[in-house]
Coordinates of C-alpha atoms in Angstrom, one line a residue:
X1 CA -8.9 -5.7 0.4
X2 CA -10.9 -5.1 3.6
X3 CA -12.1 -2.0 3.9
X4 CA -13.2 -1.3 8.0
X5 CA -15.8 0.9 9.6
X6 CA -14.5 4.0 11.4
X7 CA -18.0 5.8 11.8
X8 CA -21.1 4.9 12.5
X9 CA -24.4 5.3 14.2
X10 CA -27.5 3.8 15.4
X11 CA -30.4 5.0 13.8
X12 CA -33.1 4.4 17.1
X13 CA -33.0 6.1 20.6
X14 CA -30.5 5.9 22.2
X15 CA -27.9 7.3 19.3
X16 CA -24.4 6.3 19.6
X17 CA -21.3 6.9 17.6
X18 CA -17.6 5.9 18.0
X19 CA -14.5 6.6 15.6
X20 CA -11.2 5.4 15.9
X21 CA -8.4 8.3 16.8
X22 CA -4.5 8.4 17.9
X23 CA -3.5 10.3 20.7
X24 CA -0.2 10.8 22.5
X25 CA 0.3 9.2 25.8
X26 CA -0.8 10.7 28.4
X27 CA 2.5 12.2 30.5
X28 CA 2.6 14.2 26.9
X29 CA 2.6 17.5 27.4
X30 CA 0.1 17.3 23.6
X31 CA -2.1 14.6 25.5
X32 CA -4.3 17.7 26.5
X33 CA -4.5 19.6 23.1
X34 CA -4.7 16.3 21.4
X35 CA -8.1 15.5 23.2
X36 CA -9.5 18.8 23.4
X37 CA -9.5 18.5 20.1
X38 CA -10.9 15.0 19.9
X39 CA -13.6 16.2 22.3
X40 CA -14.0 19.8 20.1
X41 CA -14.8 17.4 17.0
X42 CA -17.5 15.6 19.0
X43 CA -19.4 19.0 20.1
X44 CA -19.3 20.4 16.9
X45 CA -21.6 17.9 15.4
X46 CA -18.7 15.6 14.3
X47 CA -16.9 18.6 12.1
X48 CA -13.5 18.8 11.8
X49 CA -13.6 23.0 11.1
X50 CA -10.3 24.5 12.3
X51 CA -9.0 21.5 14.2
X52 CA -5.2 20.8 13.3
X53 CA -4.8 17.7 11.4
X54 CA -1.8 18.2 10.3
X55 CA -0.3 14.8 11.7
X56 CA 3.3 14.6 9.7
X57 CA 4.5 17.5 11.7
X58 CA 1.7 17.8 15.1
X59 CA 1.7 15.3 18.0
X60 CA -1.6 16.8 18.8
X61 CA -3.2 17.1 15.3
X62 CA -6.7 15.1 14.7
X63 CA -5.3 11.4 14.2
X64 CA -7.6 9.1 13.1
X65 CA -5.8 6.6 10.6
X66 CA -8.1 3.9 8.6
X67 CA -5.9 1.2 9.6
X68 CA -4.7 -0.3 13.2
X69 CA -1.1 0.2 13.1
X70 CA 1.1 -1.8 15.6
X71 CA 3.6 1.2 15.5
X72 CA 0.9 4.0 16.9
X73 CA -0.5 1.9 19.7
X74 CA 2.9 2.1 21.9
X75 CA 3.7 4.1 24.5
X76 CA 5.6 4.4 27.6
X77 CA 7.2 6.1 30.8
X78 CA 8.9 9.9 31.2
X79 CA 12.0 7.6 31.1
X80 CA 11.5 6.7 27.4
X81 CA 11.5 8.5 24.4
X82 CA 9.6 7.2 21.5
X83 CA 7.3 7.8 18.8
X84 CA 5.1 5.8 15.8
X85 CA 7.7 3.0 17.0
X86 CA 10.7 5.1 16.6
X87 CA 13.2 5.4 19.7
X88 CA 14.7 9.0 20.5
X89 CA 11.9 10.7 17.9
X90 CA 13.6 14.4 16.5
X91 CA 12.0 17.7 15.6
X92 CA 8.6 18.8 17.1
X93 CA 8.3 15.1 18.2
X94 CA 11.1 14.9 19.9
X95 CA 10.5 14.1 24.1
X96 CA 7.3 12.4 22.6
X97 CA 6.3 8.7 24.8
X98 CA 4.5 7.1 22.1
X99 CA 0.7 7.2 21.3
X100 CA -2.1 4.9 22.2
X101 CA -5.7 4.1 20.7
X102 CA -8.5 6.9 21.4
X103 CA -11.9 5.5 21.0
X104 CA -14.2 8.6 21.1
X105 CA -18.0 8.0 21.9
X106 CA -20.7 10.3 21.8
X107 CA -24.5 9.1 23.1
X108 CA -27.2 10.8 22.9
X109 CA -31.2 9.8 24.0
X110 CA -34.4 12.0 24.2
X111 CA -34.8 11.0 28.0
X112 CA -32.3 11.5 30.5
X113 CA -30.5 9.0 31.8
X114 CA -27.5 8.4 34.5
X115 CA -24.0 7.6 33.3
X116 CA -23.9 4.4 35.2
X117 CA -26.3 2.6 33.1
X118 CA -23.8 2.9 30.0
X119 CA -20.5 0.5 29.9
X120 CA -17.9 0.0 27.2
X121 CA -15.6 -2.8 26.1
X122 CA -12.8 -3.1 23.8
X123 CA -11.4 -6.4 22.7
X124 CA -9.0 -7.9 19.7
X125 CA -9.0 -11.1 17.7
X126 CA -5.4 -11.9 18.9
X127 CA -5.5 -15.2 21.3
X128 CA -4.1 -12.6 24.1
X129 CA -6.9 -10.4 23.7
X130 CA -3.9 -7.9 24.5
X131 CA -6.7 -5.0 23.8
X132 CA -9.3 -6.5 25.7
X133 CA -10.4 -3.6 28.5
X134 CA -13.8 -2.6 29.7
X135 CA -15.7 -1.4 32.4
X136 CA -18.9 1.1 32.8
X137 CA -18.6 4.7 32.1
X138 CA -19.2 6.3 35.4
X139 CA -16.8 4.2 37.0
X140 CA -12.8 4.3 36.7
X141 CA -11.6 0.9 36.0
X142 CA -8.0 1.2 37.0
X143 CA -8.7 1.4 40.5
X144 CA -12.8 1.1 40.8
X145 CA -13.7 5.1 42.2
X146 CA -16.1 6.8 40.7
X147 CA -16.0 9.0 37.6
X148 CA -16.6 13.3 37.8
X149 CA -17.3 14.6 34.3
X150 CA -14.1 16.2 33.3
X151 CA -11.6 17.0 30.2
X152 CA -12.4 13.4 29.0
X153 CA -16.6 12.1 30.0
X154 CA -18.8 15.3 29.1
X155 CA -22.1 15.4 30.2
X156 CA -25.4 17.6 28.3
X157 CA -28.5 18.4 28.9
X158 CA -30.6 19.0 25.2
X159 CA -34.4 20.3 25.0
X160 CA -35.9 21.5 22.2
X161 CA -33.1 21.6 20.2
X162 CA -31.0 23.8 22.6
X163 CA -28.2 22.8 25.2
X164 CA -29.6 23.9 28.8
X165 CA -26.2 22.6 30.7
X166 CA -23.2 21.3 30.1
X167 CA -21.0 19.3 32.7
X168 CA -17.1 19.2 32.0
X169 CA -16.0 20.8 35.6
X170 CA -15.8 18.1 38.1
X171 CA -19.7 17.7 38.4
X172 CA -21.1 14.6 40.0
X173 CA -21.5 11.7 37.6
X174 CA -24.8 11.0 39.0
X175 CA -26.0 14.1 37.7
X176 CA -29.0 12.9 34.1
X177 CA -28.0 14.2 31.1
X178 CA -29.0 13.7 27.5
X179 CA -25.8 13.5 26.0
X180 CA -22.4 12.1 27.0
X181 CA -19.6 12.0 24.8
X182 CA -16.0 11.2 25.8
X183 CA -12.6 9.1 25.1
X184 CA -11.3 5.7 26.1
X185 CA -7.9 5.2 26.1
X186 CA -5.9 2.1 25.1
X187 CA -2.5 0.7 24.3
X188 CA 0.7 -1.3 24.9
X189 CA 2.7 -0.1 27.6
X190 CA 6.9 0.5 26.7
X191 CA 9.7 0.5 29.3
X192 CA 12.6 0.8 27.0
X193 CA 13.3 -0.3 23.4
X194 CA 13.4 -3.8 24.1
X195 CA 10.1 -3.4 25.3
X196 CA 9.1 -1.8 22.3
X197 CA 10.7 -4.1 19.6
X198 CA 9.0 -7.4 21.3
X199 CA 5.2 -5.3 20.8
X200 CA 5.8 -4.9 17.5
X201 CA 7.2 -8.3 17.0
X202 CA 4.1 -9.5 18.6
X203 CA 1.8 -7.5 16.4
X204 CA 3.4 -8.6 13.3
X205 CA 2.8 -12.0 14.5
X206 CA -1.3 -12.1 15.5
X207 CA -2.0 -10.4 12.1
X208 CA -4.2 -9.8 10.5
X209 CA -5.7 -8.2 14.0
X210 CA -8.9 -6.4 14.4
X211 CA -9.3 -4.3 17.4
X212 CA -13.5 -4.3 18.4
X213 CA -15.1 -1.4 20.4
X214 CA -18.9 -1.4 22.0
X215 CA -21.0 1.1 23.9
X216 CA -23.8 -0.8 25.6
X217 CA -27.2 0.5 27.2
X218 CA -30.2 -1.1 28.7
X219 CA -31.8 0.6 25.5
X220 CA -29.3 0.3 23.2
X221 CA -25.7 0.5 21.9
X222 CA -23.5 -0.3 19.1
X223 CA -20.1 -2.3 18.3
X224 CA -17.3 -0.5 15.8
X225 CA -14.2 -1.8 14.3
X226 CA -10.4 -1.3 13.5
X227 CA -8.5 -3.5 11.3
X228 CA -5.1 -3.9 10.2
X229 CA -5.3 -4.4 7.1
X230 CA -4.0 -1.9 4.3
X231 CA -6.2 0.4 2.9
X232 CA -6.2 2.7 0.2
X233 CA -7.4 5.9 0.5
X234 CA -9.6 7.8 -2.5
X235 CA -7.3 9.1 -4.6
X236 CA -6.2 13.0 -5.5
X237 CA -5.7 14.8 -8.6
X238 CA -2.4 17.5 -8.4
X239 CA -3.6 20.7 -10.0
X240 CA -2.1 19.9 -13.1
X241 CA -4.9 17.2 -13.4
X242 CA -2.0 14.6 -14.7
X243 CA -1.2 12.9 -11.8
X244 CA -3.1 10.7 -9.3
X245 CA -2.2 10.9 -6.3
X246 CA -2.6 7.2 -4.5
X247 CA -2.3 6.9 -0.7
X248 CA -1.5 3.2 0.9
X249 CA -2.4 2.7 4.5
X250 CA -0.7 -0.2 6.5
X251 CA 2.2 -1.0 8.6
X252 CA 5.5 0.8 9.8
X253 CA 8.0 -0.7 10.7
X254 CA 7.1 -4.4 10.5
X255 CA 9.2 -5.2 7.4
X256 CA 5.8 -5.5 5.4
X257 CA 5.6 -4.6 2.0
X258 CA 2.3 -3.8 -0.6
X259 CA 0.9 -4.3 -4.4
X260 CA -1.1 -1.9 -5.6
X261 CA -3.7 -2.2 -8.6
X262 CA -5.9 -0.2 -10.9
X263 CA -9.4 -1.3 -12.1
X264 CA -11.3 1.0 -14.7
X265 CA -14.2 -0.1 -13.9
X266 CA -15.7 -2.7 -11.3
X267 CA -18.2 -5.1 -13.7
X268 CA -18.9 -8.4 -12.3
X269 CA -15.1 -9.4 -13.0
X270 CA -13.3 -6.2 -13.5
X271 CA -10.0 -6.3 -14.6
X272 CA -7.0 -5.0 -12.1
X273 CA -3.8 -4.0 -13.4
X274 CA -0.6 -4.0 -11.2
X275 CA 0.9 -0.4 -11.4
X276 CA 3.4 -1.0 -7.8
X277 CA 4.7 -4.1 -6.2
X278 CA 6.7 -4.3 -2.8
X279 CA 6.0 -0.7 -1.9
X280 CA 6.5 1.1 1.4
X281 CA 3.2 2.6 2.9
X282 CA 2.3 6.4 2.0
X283 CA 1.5 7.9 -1.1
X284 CA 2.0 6.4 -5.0
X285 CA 1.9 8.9 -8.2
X286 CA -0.2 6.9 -10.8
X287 CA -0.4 8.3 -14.4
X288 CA -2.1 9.6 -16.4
X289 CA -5.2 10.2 -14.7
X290 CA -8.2 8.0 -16.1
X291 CA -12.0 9.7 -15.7
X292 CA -12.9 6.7 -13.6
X293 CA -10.2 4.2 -11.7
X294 CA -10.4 2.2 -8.9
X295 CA -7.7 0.6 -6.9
X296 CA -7.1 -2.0 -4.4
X297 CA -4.0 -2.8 -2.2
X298 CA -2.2 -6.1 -0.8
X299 CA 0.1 -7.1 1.5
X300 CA 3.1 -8.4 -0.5
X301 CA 4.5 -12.2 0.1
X302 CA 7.4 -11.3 2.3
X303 CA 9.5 -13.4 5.0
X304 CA 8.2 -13.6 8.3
X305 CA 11.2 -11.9 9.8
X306 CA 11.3 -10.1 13.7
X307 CA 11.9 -6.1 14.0
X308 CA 15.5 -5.7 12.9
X309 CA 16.0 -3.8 16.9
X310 CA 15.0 -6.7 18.7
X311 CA 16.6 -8.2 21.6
X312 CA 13.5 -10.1 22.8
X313 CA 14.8 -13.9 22.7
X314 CA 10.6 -14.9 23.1
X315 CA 7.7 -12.7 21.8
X316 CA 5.4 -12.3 24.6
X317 CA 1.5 -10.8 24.8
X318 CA 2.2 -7.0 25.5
X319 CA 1.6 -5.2 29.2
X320 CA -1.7 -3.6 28.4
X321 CA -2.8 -0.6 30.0
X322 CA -6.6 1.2 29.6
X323 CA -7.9 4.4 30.8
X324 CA -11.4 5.8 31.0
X325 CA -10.6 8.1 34.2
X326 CA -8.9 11.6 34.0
X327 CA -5.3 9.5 35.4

């Protein structure tokens, strides 16, 4: 099992921290509510407080899965109703377009500096690169104009422990700040369900995939990761204390299946038990609840076998489309 980082920061001037969030495409009517929130997170000092993360039943909850799922990184046009891979999605996600990867960022150094002088880059381990997209912060890469700080690139101004201005409201980009924190945007770009079922046939195909994301400045800068492989989240007690509660992270909708073990203890050659075999992603119930137990998840030996809603005769690299601008 491979666990991957989804938080981390550089300890020397300049500081820098990413994470790893989903976020509804951007004609959503939650795109705005779902990176308010992302941004909200960021300028709390990183604290999730009162933010919705109630993801099962929010489009605009606080997303930020351990695992790169094919499923999540979809989206498309007005035209085309979908949602974690699903056409013609019900209930509150119903008129949803799909969701795409939100790599937050938040910088901060103890001399000002211009907004220009920071750039970003994303890239995957596929031979397509199909996540590769880049560019420098002040600058919008889709059509080269320069940046205002807005809903998505804030600007600060710190000293002596205390914010002195803050720039969210179309201010120049040239303007020295402190602190810049913001969200790029990533993902494959839908048309219709054909569209959709040769993505996902193509992200079964390059895994295991790790999706890479850097900041870099003269100064400084740092490089995160997303993988998809499964991963097993700590697990939960119910109140009756008889019950643990096991939660498996990996893929929807791919056809893949997952073994779960237990360890009681991890020695130099701990011993793992299986307790589930060709199991779905989500939560196990493991019993009885031991005072100390670890556990570990695989993928499961299964065919190699397309999305059952394909109509793609060739799987082809997805259309990729990035966005570090407000459009």
């Amino acid at each position: 099992m491979m666990i991957s980082a989804i938080y981390s920061v550089a300890q020397s001037a300049p500081q820098v921290s990413t994470k790893f969030f989903i976020v509804p495409a951007q004609i959503s009517t939650n795109y705005t509510v779902a990176v308010q929130n992302i941004m909200e997170f960021m300028d709390k000092g990183w604290s999730v407080g009162f933010i919705n993360t109630d993801v099962a039943t929010n489009p605009a909850a606080l997303n930020s899965p351990h695992v790169l799922r094919g499923c999540q990184i979809c989206f498309g046009p007005a035209t085309f109703s979908s949602w974690d891979g699903t056409n013609n999605p019900t209930g509150t996600f119903a008129g949803e377009n799909g969701s795409q990867i939100g790599w937050a960022f938040d910088i901060s150094d103890s001399a000002p500096f211009q907004v220009n002088s920071v750039r970003f880059a994303s890239w995957s381990t596929d031979h397509a690169n199909t996540l590769g997209y880049g560019g420098n912060l002040a600058t919008n890469t889709a059509d080269n104009s320069q940046l205002t700080f807005g809903t998505t690139l804030r600007g600060q101004v710190w000293s002596g422990g205390k914010l002195i201005a803050d720039y969210h409201n179309s201010e120049p980009i040239t303007t020295p700040v402190t602190r810049v924190f913001g969200i790029i945007r990533i993902g494959y770009y839908c048309t219709d369900s054909s569209a959709l079922a040769n993505d996902l046939n193509y992200f079964k195909g390059v895994m295991e995939m790790t999706n890479f994301f850097a900041i870099i400045m003269p100064n400084g800068g740092m490089t995160n990761r997303m993988s998809s492989v499964v991963y097993v989240d700590p697990p939960s007690v119910d109140l009756a204390g008889s019950v643990a509660n096991v939660n498996i992270e990996g893929q929807r909708h791919l056809g893949l299946y997952y073994n779960l073990e237990r360890s009681l203890n991890l020695t130099v050659k701990p011993v793992w038990t299986w307790i589930g075999t060709n199991m779905n992603e989500g939560v196990y119930q493991d019993s009885p609840v031991y005072p100390y137990a670890f556990y570990k998840a695989s993928e499961a030996s299964t065919p190699m076998t397309h999305v059952a809603h394909s109509t793609e005769p060739v799987v082809v690299p997805p259309q990729t489309v990035g966005a570090n601008g407000t459009k």
